[in-house]
PDB file of C-alpha atoms in Angstrom:
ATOM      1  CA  UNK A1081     -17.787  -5.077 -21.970  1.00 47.00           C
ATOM      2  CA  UNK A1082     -14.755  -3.120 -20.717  1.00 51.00           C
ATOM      3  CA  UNK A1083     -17.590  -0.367 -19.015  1.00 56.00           C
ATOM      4  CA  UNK A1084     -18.432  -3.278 -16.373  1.00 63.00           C
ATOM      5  CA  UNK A1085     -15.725  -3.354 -14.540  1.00 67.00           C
ATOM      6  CA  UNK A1086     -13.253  -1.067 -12.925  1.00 74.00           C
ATOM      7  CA  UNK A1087     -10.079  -3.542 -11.993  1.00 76.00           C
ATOM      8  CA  UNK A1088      -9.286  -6.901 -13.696  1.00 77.00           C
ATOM      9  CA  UNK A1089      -6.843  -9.639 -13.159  1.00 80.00           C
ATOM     10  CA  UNK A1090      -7.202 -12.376 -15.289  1.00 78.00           C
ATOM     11  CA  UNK A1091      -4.557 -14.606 -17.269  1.00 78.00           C
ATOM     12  CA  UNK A1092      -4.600 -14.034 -21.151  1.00 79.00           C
ATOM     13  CA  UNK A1093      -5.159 -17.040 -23.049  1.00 76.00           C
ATOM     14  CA  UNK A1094      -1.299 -17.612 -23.020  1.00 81.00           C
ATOM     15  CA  UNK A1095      -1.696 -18.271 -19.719  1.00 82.00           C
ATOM     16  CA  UNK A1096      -0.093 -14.783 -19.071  1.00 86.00           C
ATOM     17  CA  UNK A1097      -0.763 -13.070 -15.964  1.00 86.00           C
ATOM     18  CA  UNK A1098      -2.531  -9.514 -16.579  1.00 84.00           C
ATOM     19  CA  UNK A1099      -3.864  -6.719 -14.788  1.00 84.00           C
ATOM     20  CA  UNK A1100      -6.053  -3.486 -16.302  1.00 82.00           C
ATOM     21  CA  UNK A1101      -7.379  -0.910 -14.809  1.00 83.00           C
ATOM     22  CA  UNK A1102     -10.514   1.584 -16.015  1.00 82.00           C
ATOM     23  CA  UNK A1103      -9.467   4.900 -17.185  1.00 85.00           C
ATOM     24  CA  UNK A1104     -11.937   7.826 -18.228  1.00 85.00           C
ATOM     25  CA  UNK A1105     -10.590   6.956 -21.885  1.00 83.00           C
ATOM     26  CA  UNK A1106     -10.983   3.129 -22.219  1.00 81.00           C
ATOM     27  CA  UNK A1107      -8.207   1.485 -20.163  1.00 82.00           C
ATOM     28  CA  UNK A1108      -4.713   0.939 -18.704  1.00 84.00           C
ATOM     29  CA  UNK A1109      -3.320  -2.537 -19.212  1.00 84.00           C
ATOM     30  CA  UNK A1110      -0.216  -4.596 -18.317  1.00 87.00           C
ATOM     31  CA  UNK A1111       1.025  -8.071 -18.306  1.00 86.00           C
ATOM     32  CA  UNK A1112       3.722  -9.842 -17.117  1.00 87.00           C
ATOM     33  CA  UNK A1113       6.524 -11.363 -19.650  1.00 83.00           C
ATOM     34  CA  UNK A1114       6.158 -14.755 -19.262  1.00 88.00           C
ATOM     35  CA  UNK A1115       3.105 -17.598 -19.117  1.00 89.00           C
ATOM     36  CA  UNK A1116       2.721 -18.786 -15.848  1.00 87.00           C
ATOM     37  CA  UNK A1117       4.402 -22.577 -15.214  1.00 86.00           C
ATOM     38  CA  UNK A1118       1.097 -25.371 -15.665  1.00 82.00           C
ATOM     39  CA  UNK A1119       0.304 -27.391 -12.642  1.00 79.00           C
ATOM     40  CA  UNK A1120       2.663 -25.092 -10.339  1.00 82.00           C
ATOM     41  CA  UNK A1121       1.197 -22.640  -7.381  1.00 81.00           C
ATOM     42  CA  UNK A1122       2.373 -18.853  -8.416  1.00 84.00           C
ATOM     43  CA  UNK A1123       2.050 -15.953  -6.123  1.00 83.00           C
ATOM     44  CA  UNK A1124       0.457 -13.234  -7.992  1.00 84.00           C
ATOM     45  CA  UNK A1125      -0.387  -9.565  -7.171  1.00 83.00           C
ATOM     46  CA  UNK A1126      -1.231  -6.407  -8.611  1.00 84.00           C
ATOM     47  CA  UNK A1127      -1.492  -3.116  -6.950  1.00 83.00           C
ATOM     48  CA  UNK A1128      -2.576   0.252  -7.749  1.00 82.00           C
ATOM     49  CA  UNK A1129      -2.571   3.290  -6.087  1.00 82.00           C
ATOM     50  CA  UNK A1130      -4.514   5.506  -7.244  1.00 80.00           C
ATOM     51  CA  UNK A1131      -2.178   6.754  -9.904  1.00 85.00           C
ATOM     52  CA  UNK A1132       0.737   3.535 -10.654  1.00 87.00           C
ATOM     53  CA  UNK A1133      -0.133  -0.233 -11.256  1.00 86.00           C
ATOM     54  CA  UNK A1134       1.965  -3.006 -10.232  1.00 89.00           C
ATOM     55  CA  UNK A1135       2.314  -6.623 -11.336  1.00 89.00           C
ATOM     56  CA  UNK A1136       4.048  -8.566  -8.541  1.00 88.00           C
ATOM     57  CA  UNK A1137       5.160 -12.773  -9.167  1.00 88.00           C
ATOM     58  CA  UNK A1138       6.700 -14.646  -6.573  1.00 84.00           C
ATOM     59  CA  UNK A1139       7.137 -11.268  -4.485  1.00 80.00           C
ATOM     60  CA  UNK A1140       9.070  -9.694  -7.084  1.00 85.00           C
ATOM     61  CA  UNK A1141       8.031  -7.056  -9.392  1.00 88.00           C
ATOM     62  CA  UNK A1142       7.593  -7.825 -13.123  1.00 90.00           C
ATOM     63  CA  UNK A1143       6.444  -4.603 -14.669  1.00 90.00           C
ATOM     64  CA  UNK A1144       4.087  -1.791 -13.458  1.00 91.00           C
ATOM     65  CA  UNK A1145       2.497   1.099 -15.577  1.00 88.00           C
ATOM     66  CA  UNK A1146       1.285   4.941 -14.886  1.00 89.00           C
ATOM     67  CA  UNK A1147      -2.096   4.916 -15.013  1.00 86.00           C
ATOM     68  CA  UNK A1148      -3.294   8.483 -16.285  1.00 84.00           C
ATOM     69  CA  UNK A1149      -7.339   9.289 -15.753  1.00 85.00           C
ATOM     70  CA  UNK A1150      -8.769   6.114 -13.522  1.00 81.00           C
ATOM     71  CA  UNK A1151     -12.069   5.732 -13.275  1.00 80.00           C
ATOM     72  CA  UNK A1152     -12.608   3.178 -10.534  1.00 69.00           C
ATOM     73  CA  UNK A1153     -15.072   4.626  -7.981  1.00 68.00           C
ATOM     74  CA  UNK A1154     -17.578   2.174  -7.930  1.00 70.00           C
ATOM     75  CA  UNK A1155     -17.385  -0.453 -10.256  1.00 65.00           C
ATOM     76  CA  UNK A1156     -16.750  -4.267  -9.326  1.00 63.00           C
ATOM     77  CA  UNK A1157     -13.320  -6.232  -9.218  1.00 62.00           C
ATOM     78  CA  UNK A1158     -12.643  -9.429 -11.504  1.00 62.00           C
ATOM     79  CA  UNK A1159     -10.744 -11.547 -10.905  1.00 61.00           C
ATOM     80  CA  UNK A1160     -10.257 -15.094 -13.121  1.00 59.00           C
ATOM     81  CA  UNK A1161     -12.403 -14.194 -16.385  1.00 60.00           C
ATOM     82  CA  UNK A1162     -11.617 -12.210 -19.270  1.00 56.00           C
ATOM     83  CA  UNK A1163     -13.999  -9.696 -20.566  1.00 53.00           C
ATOM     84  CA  UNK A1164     -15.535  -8.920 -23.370  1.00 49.00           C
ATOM     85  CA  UNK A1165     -19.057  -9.984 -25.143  1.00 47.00           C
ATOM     86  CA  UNK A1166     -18.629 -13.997 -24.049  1.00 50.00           C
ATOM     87  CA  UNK A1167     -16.674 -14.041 -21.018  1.00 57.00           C
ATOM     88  CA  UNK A1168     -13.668 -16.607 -20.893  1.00 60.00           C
ATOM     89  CA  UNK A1169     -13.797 -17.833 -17.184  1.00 60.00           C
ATOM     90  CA  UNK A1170     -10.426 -19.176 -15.346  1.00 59.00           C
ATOM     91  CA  UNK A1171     -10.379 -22.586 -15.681  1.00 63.00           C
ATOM     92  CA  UNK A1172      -7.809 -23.424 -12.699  1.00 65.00           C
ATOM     93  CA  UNK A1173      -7.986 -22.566  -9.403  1.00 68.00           C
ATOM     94  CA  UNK A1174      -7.653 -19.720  -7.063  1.00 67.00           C
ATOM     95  CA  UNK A1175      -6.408 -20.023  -3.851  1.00 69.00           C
ATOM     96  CA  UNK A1176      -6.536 -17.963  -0.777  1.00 68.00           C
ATOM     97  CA  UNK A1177      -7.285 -14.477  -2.172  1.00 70.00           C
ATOM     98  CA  UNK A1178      -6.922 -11.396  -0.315  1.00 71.00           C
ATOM     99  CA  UNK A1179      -7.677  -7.792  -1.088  1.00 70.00           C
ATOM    100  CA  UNK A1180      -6.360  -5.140   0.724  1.00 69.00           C
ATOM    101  CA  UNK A1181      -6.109  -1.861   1.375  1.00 67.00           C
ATOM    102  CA  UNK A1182      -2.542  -0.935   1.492  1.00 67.00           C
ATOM    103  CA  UNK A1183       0.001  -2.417  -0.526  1.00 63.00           C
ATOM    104  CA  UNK A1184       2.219  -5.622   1.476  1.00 64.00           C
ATOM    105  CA  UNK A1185       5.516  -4.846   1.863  1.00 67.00           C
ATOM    106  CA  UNK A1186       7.572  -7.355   0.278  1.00 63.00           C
ATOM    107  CA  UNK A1187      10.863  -7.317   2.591  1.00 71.00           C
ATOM    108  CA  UNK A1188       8.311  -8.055   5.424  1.00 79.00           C
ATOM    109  CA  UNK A1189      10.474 -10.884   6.993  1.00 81.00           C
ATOM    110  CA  UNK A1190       9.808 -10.512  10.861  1.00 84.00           C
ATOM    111  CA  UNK A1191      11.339 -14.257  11.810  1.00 87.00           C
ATOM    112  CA  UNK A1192      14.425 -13.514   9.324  1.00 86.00           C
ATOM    113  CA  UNK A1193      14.394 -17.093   8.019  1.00 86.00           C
ATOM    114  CA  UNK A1194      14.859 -15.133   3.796  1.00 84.00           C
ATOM    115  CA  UNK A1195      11.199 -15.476   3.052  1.00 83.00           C
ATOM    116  CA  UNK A1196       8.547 -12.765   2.909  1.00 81.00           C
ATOM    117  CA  UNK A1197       5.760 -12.944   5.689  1.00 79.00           C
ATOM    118  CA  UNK A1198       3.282 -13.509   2.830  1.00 74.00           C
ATOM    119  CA  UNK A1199       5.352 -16.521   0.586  1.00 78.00           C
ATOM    120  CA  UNK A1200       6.080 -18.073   4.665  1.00 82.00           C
ATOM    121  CA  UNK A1201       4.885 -21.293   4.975  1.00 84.00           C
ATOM    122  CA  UNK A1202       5.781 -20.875   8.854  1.00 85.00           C
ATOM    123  CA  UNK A1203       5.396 -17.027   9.634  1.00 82.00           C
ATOM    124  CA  UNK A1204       6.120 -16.267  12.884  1.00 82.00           C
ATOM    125  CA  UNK A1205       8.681 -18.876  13.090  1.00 86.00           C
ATOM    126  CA  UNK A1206      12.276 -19.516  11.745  1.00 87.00           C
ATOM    127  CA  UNK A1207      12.212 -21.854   8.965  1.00 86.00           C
ATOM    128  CA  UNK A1208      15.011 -21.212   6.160  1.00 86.00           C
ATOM    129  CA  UNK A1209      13.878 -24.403   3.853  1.00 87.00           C
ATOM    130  CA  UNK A1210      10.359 -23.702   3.637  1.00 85.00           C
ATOM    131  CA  UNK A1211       9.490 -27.192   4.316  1.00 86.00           C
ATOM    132  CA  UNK A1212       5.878 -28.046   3.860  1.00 85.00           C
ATOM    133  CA  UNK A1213       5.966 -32.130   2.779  1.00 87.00           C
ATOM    134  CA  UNK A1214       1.882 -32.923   3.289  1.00 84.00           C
ATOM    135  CA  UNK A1215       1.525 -29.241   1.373  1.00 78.00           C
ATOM    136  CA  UNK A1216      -1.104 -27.903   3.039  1.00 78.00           C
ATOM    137  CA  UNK A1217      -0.082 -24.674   3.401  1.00 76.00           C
ATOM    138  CA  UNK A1218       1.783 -25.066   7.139  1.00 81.00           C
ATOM    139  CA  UNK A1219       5.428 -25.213   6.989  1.00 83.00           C
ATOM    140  CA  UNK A1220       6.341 -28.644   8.900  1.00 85.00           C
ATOM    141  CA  UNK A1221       7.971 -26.427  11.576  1.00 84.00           C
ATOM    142  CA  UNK A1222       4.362 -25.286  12.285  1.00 85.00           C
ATOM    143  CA  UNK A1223       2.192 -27.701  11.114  1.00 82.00           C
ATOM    144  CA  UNK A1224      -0.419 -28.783  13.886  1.00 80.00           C
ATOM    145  CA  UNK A1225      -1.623 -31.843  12.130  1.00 78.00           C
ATOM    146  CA  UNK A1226       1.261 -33.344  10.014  1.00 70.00           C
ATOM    147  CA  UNK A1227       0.867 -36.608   8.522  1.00 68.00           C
ATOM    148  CA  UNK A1228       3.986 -37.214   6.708  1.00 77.00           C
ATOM    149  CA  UNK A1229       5.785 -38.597   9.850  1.00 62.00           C
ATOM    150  CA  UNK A1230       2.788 -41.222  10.040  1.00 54.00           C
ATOM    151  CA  UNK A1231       3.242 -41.767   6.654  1.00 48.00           C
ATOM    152  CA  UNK A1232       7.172 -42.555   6.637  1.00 46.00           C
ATOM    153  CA  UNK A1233       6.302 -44.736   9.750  1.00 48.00           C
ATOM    154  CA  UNK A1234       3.850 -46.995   8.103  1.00 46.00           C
TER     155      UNK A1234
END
């Protein structure tokens, strides 16, 4: 039921990523335009600020919406399930989520290597091709445990 929540991010059963938000008069919805790629990580985000929501993919805005009316004081987040009478629960995974308070800014690039502090596989540290080859999350420039050298030894 659409009165149990306040925020929602969920992907529609076309595997469509989709944010809605509770308004005093039902609710404010928006999706992105395309079904997210199967068996590929995706960045996704959504922000609101009290008054605009925005649907972010790979860092880059997709669509946002004015949201007229919110009614979000105190009512819980999901995140992964779609509501209504028989919930329809994310069947993939989710991976390092993060809620803040303040919206990331997406030019955030402190070690200038053309990727966003947040995508960086090596923040902090200058490394233009994004390398990560045991993909676990630390860029090989960074990586304190690599074993793909071990690997391509053996």
């Amino acid at each position: 039921d659409s009165d149990d929540w306040a925020w929602s991010l969920a992907l529609t059963s076309n595997m469509v990523p989709a944010m809605k938000v509770k308004t005093k008069n039902g609710q404010a919805a928006l999706g992105d335009s395309a079904a997210l790629p199967i068996g590929k990580w995706t960045h996704i985000a959504a922000t609101f600020d009290g008054a605009m929501v925005k649907l972010y993919r790979q860092g880059e805005l997709v669509t946002l919406l004015q949201v007229f009316e919110p009614d979000v004081t105190d009512l819980p987040l999901i995140m992964g399930a779609s509501g209504g009478q028989a919930p329809a629960y994310f069947a993939g995974f989710l991976d390092d989520v993060t809620i803040l308070a303040t919206a990331l800014d997406f030019a955030d690039d402190p070690d200038q290597d053309g990727t966003p502090d947040f995508l960086d596989v090596c923040p902090g540290e200058s490394d233009p091709d994004q390398l990560d080859c045991d993909e676990d999350g630390f860029g090989d420039e960074c990586d304190p445990v690599s074993s793909c050298e071990e690997e391509e030894g053996e």
